[in-house]
């Protein structure tokens, strides 16, 4: 890091907010931020979101930024609440959110300065570009491909700069989103509805694929409850306005219905109908599994994982979606108008 040069004297100041649950990758995040040259942040706010913090965070990795770093605690309430805890203490005109598992590139601060300097008065947010490194010697796994999808994600807070005034106007992140999923899309829609514009910047941040067990795709189905909340808050067309992929929920519903109808018909003594419904379930499950296996490394472990999880995912996705619709019935969006 270097001190702000004269060429950056007219660039707006910014603070960096990093929510964390104490993962080891935080050290790499802080180390990369300290190594970036050009236009350093006025402060770095690390928000410790561990419910019961045990052990110290690797703050010394911040190096030359250590004197500008402070920590807050948010009590394990999720990334939306952690980011709110951080940005609400910021006095700089811009707040840049980074996830603790990303690593900014060496020219990140300089390019961020250019992004901020080029923002007109209507610009409420500027997204950084994400780069997900994938294995060069084999095809990526299902989990790796899913992470790589972040390169195309709109308004992802893995690296997202917001005008602090815009955050205040719309009351920040909606803490009804408990996971690192859809809370960024919800915020972006509310910021735009308030009259601000959002755009993509030139800076790039590296987002490695974090280690995960073979059941990670099953656990991520909880995000369907957040999709249900998005529908309640923003209407059925939110997918288009947020630039989000539609997903396979409709197909999951059809496959799950086939399984339920097959079981019901079998119990009612209607074997032909049960067989037809079971065939629908089997074909749908096979199509889902093959769609996940074909682009992957096709190792024995990956194939068995895809087969097993492809059976479990459709009913779980529908269950979480239904739970979300029920839990969030009557939900209203946060924020006001510009």
Short mmCIF file of C-alpha atoms in Angstrom, two decimals:
data_model
loop_
_atom_site.label_atom_id
_atom_site.label_comp_id
_atom_site.label_asym_id
_atom_site.label_seq_id
_atom_site.Cartn_x
_atom_site.Cartn_y
_atom_site.Cartn_z
CA UNK A 1 0.00 0.00 0.00
CA UNK A 2 1.12 3.56 -0.66
CA UNK A 3 -0.26 6.80 0.72
CA UNK A 4 -2.81 8.58 -1.42
CA UNK A 5 -0.89 10.29 -4.24
CA UNK A 6 -1.77 13.75 -5.50
CA UNK A 7 -3.46 12.26 -8.56
CA UNK A 8 -6.05 10.78 -6.20
CA UNK A 9 -6.59 13.92 -4.14
CA UNK A 10 -10.00 14.55 -5.70
CA UNK A 11 -11.17 10.92 -5.44
CA UNK A 12 -13.87 10.34 -2.81
CA UNK A 13 -12.74 8.58 0.35
CA UNK A 14 -14.01 5.09 1.04
CA UNK A 15 -14.15 2.60 3.91
CA UNK A 16 -13.97 -1.18 3.53
CA UNK A 17 -16.36 -3.40 5.50
CA UNK A 18 -15.53 -7.11 5.79
CA UNK A 19 -17.98 -9.42 7.62
CA UNK A 20 -16.39 -12.62 8.89
CA UNK A 21 -17.15 -15.77 10.84
CA UNK A 22 -13.49 -16.28 11.63
CA UNK A 23 -12.51 -18.39 8.64
CA UNK A 24 -8.75 -18.68 7.95
CA UNK A 25 -9.24 -17.01 4.56
CA UNK A 26 -9.74 -13.67 6.34
CA UNK A 27 -5.96 -13.42 6.66
CA UNK A 28 -5.54 -13.76 2.88
CA UNK A 29 -8.25 -11.14 2.32
CA UNK A 30 -6.60 -8.59 4.62
CA UNK A 31 -3.12 -9.35 3.28
CA UNK A 32 -4.24 -8.74 -0.31
CA UNK A 33 -6.02 -5.53 0.66
CA UNK A 34 -2.87 -4.22 2.34
CA UNK A 35 -0.78 -5.08 -0.74
CA UNK A 36 -3.03 -3.14 -3.12
CA UNK A 37 -1.45 0.12 -4.21
CA UNK A 38 -2.95 3.43 -5.18
CA UNK A 39 -5.82 4.85 -3.16
CA UNK A 40 -6.03 3.17 0.29
CA UNK A 41 -9.22 3.08 2.38
CA UNK A 42 -9.67 5.58 5.17
CA UNK A 43 -10.53 2.64 7.41
CA UNK A 44 -11.16 -1.10 7.34
CA UNK A 45 -14.04 -2.36 9.48
CA UNK A 46 -13.92 -6.09 10.22
CA UNK A 47 -17.24 -7.28 11.65
CA UNK A 48 -16.92 -10.45 13.72
CA UNK A 49 -20.20 -12.34 13.25
CA UNK A 50 -19.28 -15.38 15.31
CA UNK A 51 -22.05 -16.12 17.84
CA UNK A 52 -19.49 -16.88 20.53
CA UNK A 53 -16.03 -15.69 19.40
CA UNK A 54 -13.32 -18.15 20.33
CA UNK A 55 -9.78 -17.08 19.58
CA UNK A 56 -8.41 -13.96 17.95
CA UNK A 57 -8.97 -12.92 14.36
CA UNK A 58 -5.81 -12.74 12.17
CA UNK A 59 -5.83 -8.94 12.09
CA UNK A 60 -2.04 -8.65 11.89
CA UNK A 61 -2.37 -9.80 8.28
CA UNK A 62 -3.62 -6.28 7.52
CA UNK A 63 0.01 -5.13 7.69
CA UNK A 64 0.31 -1.43 6.86
CA UNK A 65 -3.47 -1.07 7.17
CA UNK A 66 -3.48 -2.34 10.76
CA UNK A 67 -3.61 1.19 12.16
CA UNK A 68 -6.72 1.90 10.07
CA UNK A 69 -8.49 -1.30 11.08
CA UNK A 70 -11.12 -1.67 13.76
CA UNK A 71 -13.38 -4.55 14.71
CA UNK A 72 -17.04 -4.77 15.67
CA UNK A 73 -19.23 -7.68 16.75
CA UNK A 74 -22.65 -8.50 15.33
CA UNK A 75 -23.57 -11.57 17.39
CA UNK A 76 -23.92 -14.27 14.75
CA UNK A 77 -26.98 -12.77 13.03
CA UNK A 78 -25.78 -13.38 9.48
CA UNK A 79 -23.91 -11.40 6.80
CA UNK A 80 -26.70 -8.86 6.21
CA UNK A 81 -26.73 -7.87 9.87
CA UNK A 82 -22.93 -7.90 9.99
CA UNK A 83 -22.65 -5.54 7.04
CA UNK A 84 -25.24 -3.24 8.59
CA UNK A 85 -23.26 -3.20 11.82
CA UNK A 86 -20.21 -2.11 9.83
CA UNK A 87 -21.48 0.48 7.37
CA UNK A 88 -23.60 2.30 9.97
CA UNK A 89 -20.37 3.37 11.69
CA UNK A 90 -18.73 4.59 8.47
CA UNK A 91 -18.29 8.31 7.82
CA UNK A 92 -16.66 8.07 4.38
CA UNK A 93 -18.90 8.90 1.38
CA UNK A 94 -18.40 5.41 -0.06
CA UNK A 95 -18.56 2.00 1.63
CA UNK A 96 -16.93 -0.96 -0.13
CA UNK A 97 -18.09 -4.41 0.95
CA UNK A 98 -15.68 -7.33 0.60
CA UNK A 99 -16.31 -10.92 1.66
CA UNK A 100 -13.68 -12.54 3.84
CA UNK A 101 -12.96 -15.22 1.21
CA UNK A 102 -11.90 -12.86 -1.59
CA UNK A 103 -8.52 -11.41 -2.49
CA UNK A 104 -8.28 -8.07 -4.26
CA UNK A 105 -5.67 -7.79 -7.00
CA UNK A 106 -2.61 -5.50 -6.65
CA UNK A 107 -4.13 -2.75 -8.82
CA UNK A 108 -7.50 -2.91 -7.06
CA UNK A 109 -7.16 0.35 -5.09
CA UNK A 110 -6.04 2.29 -8.15
CA UNK A 111 -8.88 0.98 -10.31
CA UNK A 112 -11.37 1.52 -7.49
CA UNK A 113 -10.23 5.14 -7.39
CA UNK A 114 -11.00 5.43 -11.09
CA UNK A 115 -14.41 3.81 -10.53
CA UNK A 116 -15.28 6.27 -7.76
CA UNK A 117 -13.90 9.30 -9.59
CA UNK A 118 -16.04 8.45 -12.61
CA UNK A 119 -19.28 8.16 -10.63
CA UNK A 120 -21.83 10.90 -11.29
CA UNK A 121 -24.25 12.16 -8.66
CA UNK A 122 -26.89 9.57 -9.59
CA UNK A 123 -24.58 6.59 -9.17
CA UNK A 124 -25.45 4.69 -6.01
CA UNK A 125 -23.23 1.63 -6.42
CA UNK A 126 -20.33 0.25 -8.45
CA UNK A 127 -19.67 -3.47 -8.65
CA UNK A 128 -16.22 -5.00 -8.87
CA UNK A 129 -15.47 -7.80 -11.30
CA UNK A 130 -15.01 -11.26 -9.78
CA UNK A 131 -12.56 -13.85 -11.05
CA UNK A 132 -12.97 -17.45 -9.87
CA UNK A 133 -9.88 -19.58 -10.54
CA UNK A 134 -10.74 -23.12 -11.65
CA UNK A 135 -8.51 -26.19 -12.03
CA UNK A 136 -6.50 -26.17 -15.25
CA UNK A 137 -5.92 -29.93 -15.34
CA UNK A 138 -9.50 -31.20 -15.11
CA UNK A 139 -13.13 -30.22 -15.54
CA UNK A 140 -14.61 -28.32 -12.58
CA UNK A 141 -16.91 -30.03 -10.11
CA UNK A 142 -20.53 -29.04 -9.60
CA UNK A 143 -19.52 -26.96 -6.56
CA UNK A 144 -16.70 -25.27 -8.45
CA UNK A 145 -18.99 -24.42 -11.36
CA UNK A 146 -21.52 -22.99 -8.95
CA UNK A 147 -18.89 -20.73 -7.41
CA UNK A 148 -17.71 -19.68 -10.87
CA UNK A 149 -21.22 -18.42 -11.51
CA UNK A 150 -20.30 -15.46 -9.29
CA UNK A 151 -18.34 -14.07 -12.26
CA UNK A 152 -21.70 -13.37 -13.93
CA UNK A 153 -23.59 -12.35 -10.79
CA UNK A 154 -25.11 -8.88 -10.63
CA UNK A 155 -24.39 -6.63 -7.65
CA UNK A 156 -22.64 -9.32 -5.60
CA UNK A 157 -21.35 -7.91 -2.31
CA UNK A 158 -18.22 -10.04 -2.57
CA UNK A 159 -16.88 -6.73 -3.98
CA UNK A 160 -19.47 -3.97 -4.14
CA UNK A 161 -19.06 -0.25 -3.49
CA UNK A 162 -22.13 1.68 -2.36
CA UNK A 163 -22.55 5.36 -1.75
CA UNK A 164 -23.03 5.52 2.02
CA UNK A 165 -25.90 7.98 1.61
CA UNK A 166 -27.74 5.47 -0.62
CA UNK A 167 -27.34 2.79 2.03
CA UNK A 168 -28.75 5.11 4.66
CA UNK A 169 -31.69 6.08 2.47
CA UNK A 170 -32.87 2.50 1.97
CA UNK A 171 -31.93 1.39 5.52
CA UNK A 172 -29.16 -0.93 4.40
CA UNK A 173 -29.42 -4.69 4.14
CA UNK A 174 -32.62 -6.52 4.99
CA UNK A 175 -31.74 -8.74 7.94
CA UNK A 176 -34.60 -11.11 7.17
CA UNK A 177 -32.11 -12.67 4.75
CA UNK A 178 -30.09 -14.83 7.17
CA UNK A 179 -27.61 -16.28 4.66
CA UNK A 180 -25.11 -14.97 2.14
CA UNK A 181 -27.78 -15.32 -0.53
CA UNK A 182 -30.14 -12.79 -2.16
CA UNK A 183 -29.46 -10.11 0.48
CA UNK A 184 -27.29 -8.37 -2.12
CA UNK A 185 -29.93 -8.61 -4.87
CA UNK A 186 -32.60 -7.26 -2.52
CA UNK A 187 -30.42 -4.27 -1.61
CA UNK A 188 -29.63 -3.54 -5.26
CA UNK A 189 -33.30 -3.53 -6.23
CA UNK A 190 -34.20 -1.18 -3.39
CA UNK A 191 -31.34 1.17 -4.20
CA UNK A 192 -32.46 1.34 -7.83
CA UNK A 193 -36.11 1.75 -6.82
CA UNK A 194 -34.99 4.74 -4.75
CA UNK A 195 -33.73 6.42 -7.93
CA UNK A 196 -30.02 5.55 -7.90
CA UNK A 197 -28.17 3.85 -10.74
CA UNK A 198 -25.80 0.90 -10.41
CA UNK A 199 -22.96 0.03 -12.73
CA UNK A 200 -19.99 -2.26 -13.09
CA UNK A 201 -16.49 -0.99 -12.41
CA UNK A 202 -13.05 -1.88 -13.76
CA UNK A 203 -11.42 -3.34 -10.65
CA UNK A 204 -11.09 -7.11 -10.28
CA UNK A 205 -11.16 -9.32 -7.21
CA UNK A 206 -10.14 -12.97 -7.00
CA UNK A 207 -12.71 -15.32 -5.44
CA UNK A 208 -11.18 -18.76 -4.75
CA UNK A 209 -13.42 -21.79 -4.44
CA UNK A 210 -13.61 -22.63 -0.76
CA UNK A 211 -13.39 -26.27 0.37
CA UNK A 212 -16.74 -28.04 0.73
CA UNK A 213 -18.01 -31.54 1.50
CA UNK A 214 -20.07 -33.59 -0.92
CA UNK A 215 -23.40 -32.52 0.64
CA UNK A 216 -22.91 -28.78 0.21
CA UNK A 217 -25.40 -28.63 -2.68
CA UNK A 218 -28.07 -30.06 -0.40
CA UNK A 219 -27.50 -27.41 2.27
CA UNK A 220 -27.62 -24.59 -0.26
CA UNK A 221 -31.25 -25.47 -1.00
CA UNK A 222 -32.14 -23.38 2.04
CA UNK A 223 -31.70 -20.44 -0.28
CA UNK A 224 -35.05 -21.27 -1.88
CA UNK A 225 -36.68 -19.75 1.21
CA UNK A 226 -34.82 -16.53 0.39
CA UNK A 227 -36.08 -16.70 -3.19
CA UNK A 228 -39.60 -16.94 -1.77
CA UNK A 229 -38.93 -13.84 0.33
CA UNK A 230 -37.67 -12.01 -2.78
CA UNK A 231 -40.94 -12.87 -4.54
CA UNK A 232 -42.94 -11.53 -1.60
CA UNK A 233 -40.92 -8.31 -1.52
CA UNK A 234 -40.34 -7.56 -5.21
CA UNK A 235 -42.91 -9.49 -7.23
CA UNK A 236 -42.61 -12.46 -9.55
CA UNK A 237 -40.41 -10.65 -12.06
CA UNK A 238 -37.62 -9.89 -9.60
CA UNK A 239 -35.41 -12.47 -11.33
CA UNK A 240 -35.29 -10.33 -14.46
CA UNK A 241 -34.79 -6.99 -12.68
CA UNK A 242 -32.04 -8.40 -10.45
CA UNK A 243 -30.25 -10.17 -13.30
CA UNK A 244 -30.52 -13.50 -11.45
CA UNK A 245 -30.70 -16.94 -13.08
CA UNK A 246 -34.18 -18.47 -12.85
CA UNK A 247 -33.04 -21.84 -11.55
CA UNK A 248 -34.81 -25.19 -11.69
CA UNK A 249 -37.60 -24.71 -9.16
CA UNK A 250 -40.36 -25.44 -11.67
CA UNK A 251 -38.68 -28.71 -12.71
CA UNK A 252 -38.06 -29.60 -9.06
CA UNK A 253 -41.79 -29.11 -8.41
CA UNK A 254 -42.70 -31.44 -11.28
CA UNK A 255 -40.26 -34.14 -10.14
CA UNK A 256 -41.44 -33.90 -6.55
CA UNK A 257 -45.07 -34.06 -7.64
CA UNK A 258 -44.26 -37.24 -9.57
CA UNK A 259 -42.85 -38.87 -6.45
CA UNK A 260 -45.83 -37.85 -4.31
CA UNK A 261 -48.39 -38.97 -6.88
CA UNK A 262 -46.58 -42.30 -7.31
CA UNK A 263 -46.67 -42.92 -3.57
CA UNK A 264 -50.32 -41.88 -3.31
CA UNK A 265 -51.46 -44.03 -6.23
CA UNK A 266 -49.53 -47.03 -4.92
CA UNK A 267 -51.22 -46.65 -1.53
CA UNK A 268 -54.62 -46.39 -3.26
CA UNK A 269 -54.08 -49.58 -5.22
CA UNK A 270 -53.65 -47.92 -8.63
CA UNK A 271 -50.47 -49.53 -9.97
CA UNK A 272 -50.65 -48.14 -13.53
CA UNK A 273 -50.97 -44.55 -12.36
CA UNK A 274 -48.28 -45.17 -9.76
CA UNK A 275 -45.95 -46.55 -12.44
CA UNK A 276 -46.52 -43.59 -14.75
CA UNK A 277 -45.86 -41.09 -11.97
CA UNK A 278 -42.79 -43.03 -10.85
CA UNK A 279 -41.47 -42.95 -14.42
CA UNK A 280 -41.91 -39.18 -14.47
CA UNK A 281 -39.96 -38.91 -11.22
CA UNK A 282 -37.20 -41.22 -12.49
CA UNK A 283 -36.82 -39.38 -15.81
CA UNK A 284 -36.75 -35.99 -14.11
CA UNK A 285 -34.21 -37.14 -11.55
CA UNK A 286 -32.02 -38.73 -14.22
CA UNK A 287 -32.12 -35.57 -16.36
CA UNK A 288 -31.09 -33.46 -13.36
CA UNK A 289 -28.24 -35.78 -12.44
CA UNK A 290 -26.93 -36.00 -16.02
CA UNK A 291 -27.05 -32.22 -16.40
CA UNK A 292 -24.75 -31.97 -13.38
CA UNK A 293 -22.48 -34.90 -14.25
CA UNK A 294 -21.84 -34.16 -17.95
CA UNK A 295 -19.80 -30.93 -17.56
CA UNK A 296 -17.89 -32.22 -14.52
CA UNK A 297 -14.77 -34.34 -13.98
CA UNK A 298 -16.84 -37.58 -14.02
CA UNK A 299 -14.86 -39.22 -11.27
CA UNK A 300 -16.49 -41.98 -9.25
CA UNK A 301 -16.87 -39.67 -6.26
CA UNK A 302 -18.40 -36.86 -8.30
CA UNK A 303 -20.81 -39.19 -10.10
CA UNK A 304 -22.06 -40.86 -6.92
CA UNK A 305 -22.39 -37.47 -5.23
CA UNK A 306 -24.42 -36.08 -8.12
CA UNK A 307 -26.68 -39.14 -8.21
CA UNK A 308 -27.37 -39.07 -4.48
CA UNK A 309 -27.91 -35.33 -4.20
CA UNK A 310 -30.05 -35.18 -7.34
CA UNK A 311 -32.56 -37.44 -5.60
CA UNK A 312 -32.64 -35.30 -2.46
CA UNK A 313 -32.49 -31.77 -3.88
CA UNK A 314 -35.89 -31.45 -5.65
CA UNK A 315 -38.11 -32.19 -2.62
CA UNK A 316 -35.85 -30.15 -0.33
CA UNK A 317 -35.95 -27.19 -2.70
CA UNK A 318 -39.75 -27.26 -2.76
CA UNK A 319 -39.95 -27.67 1.00
CA UNK A 320 -37.71 -24.65 1.63
CA UNK A 321 -39.61 -22.59 -0.95
CA UNK A 322 -42.94 -23.41 0.71
CA UNK A 323 -41.50 -22.68 4.15
CA UNK A 324 -40.31 -19.31 2.91
CA UNK A 325 -43.69 -18.41 1.42
CA UNK A 326 -45.42 -19.25 4.69
CA UNK A 327 -42.86 -17.63 6.97
CA UNK A 328 -42.72 -14.40 4.96
CA UNK A 329 -46.39 -13.99 4.08
CA UNK A 330 -47.29 -10.34 4.28
CA UNK A 331 -43.63 -9.24 4.17
CA UNK A 332 -43.05 -5.66 2.97
CA UNK A 333 -39.80 -4.24 1.54
CA UNK A 334 -37.52 -1.96 3.52
CA UNK A 335 -36.48 1.50 2.43
CA UNK A 336 -38.09 4.62 1.10
CA UNK A 337 -37.89 6.68 -2.04
CA UNK A 338 -35.25 9.05 -3.20
#
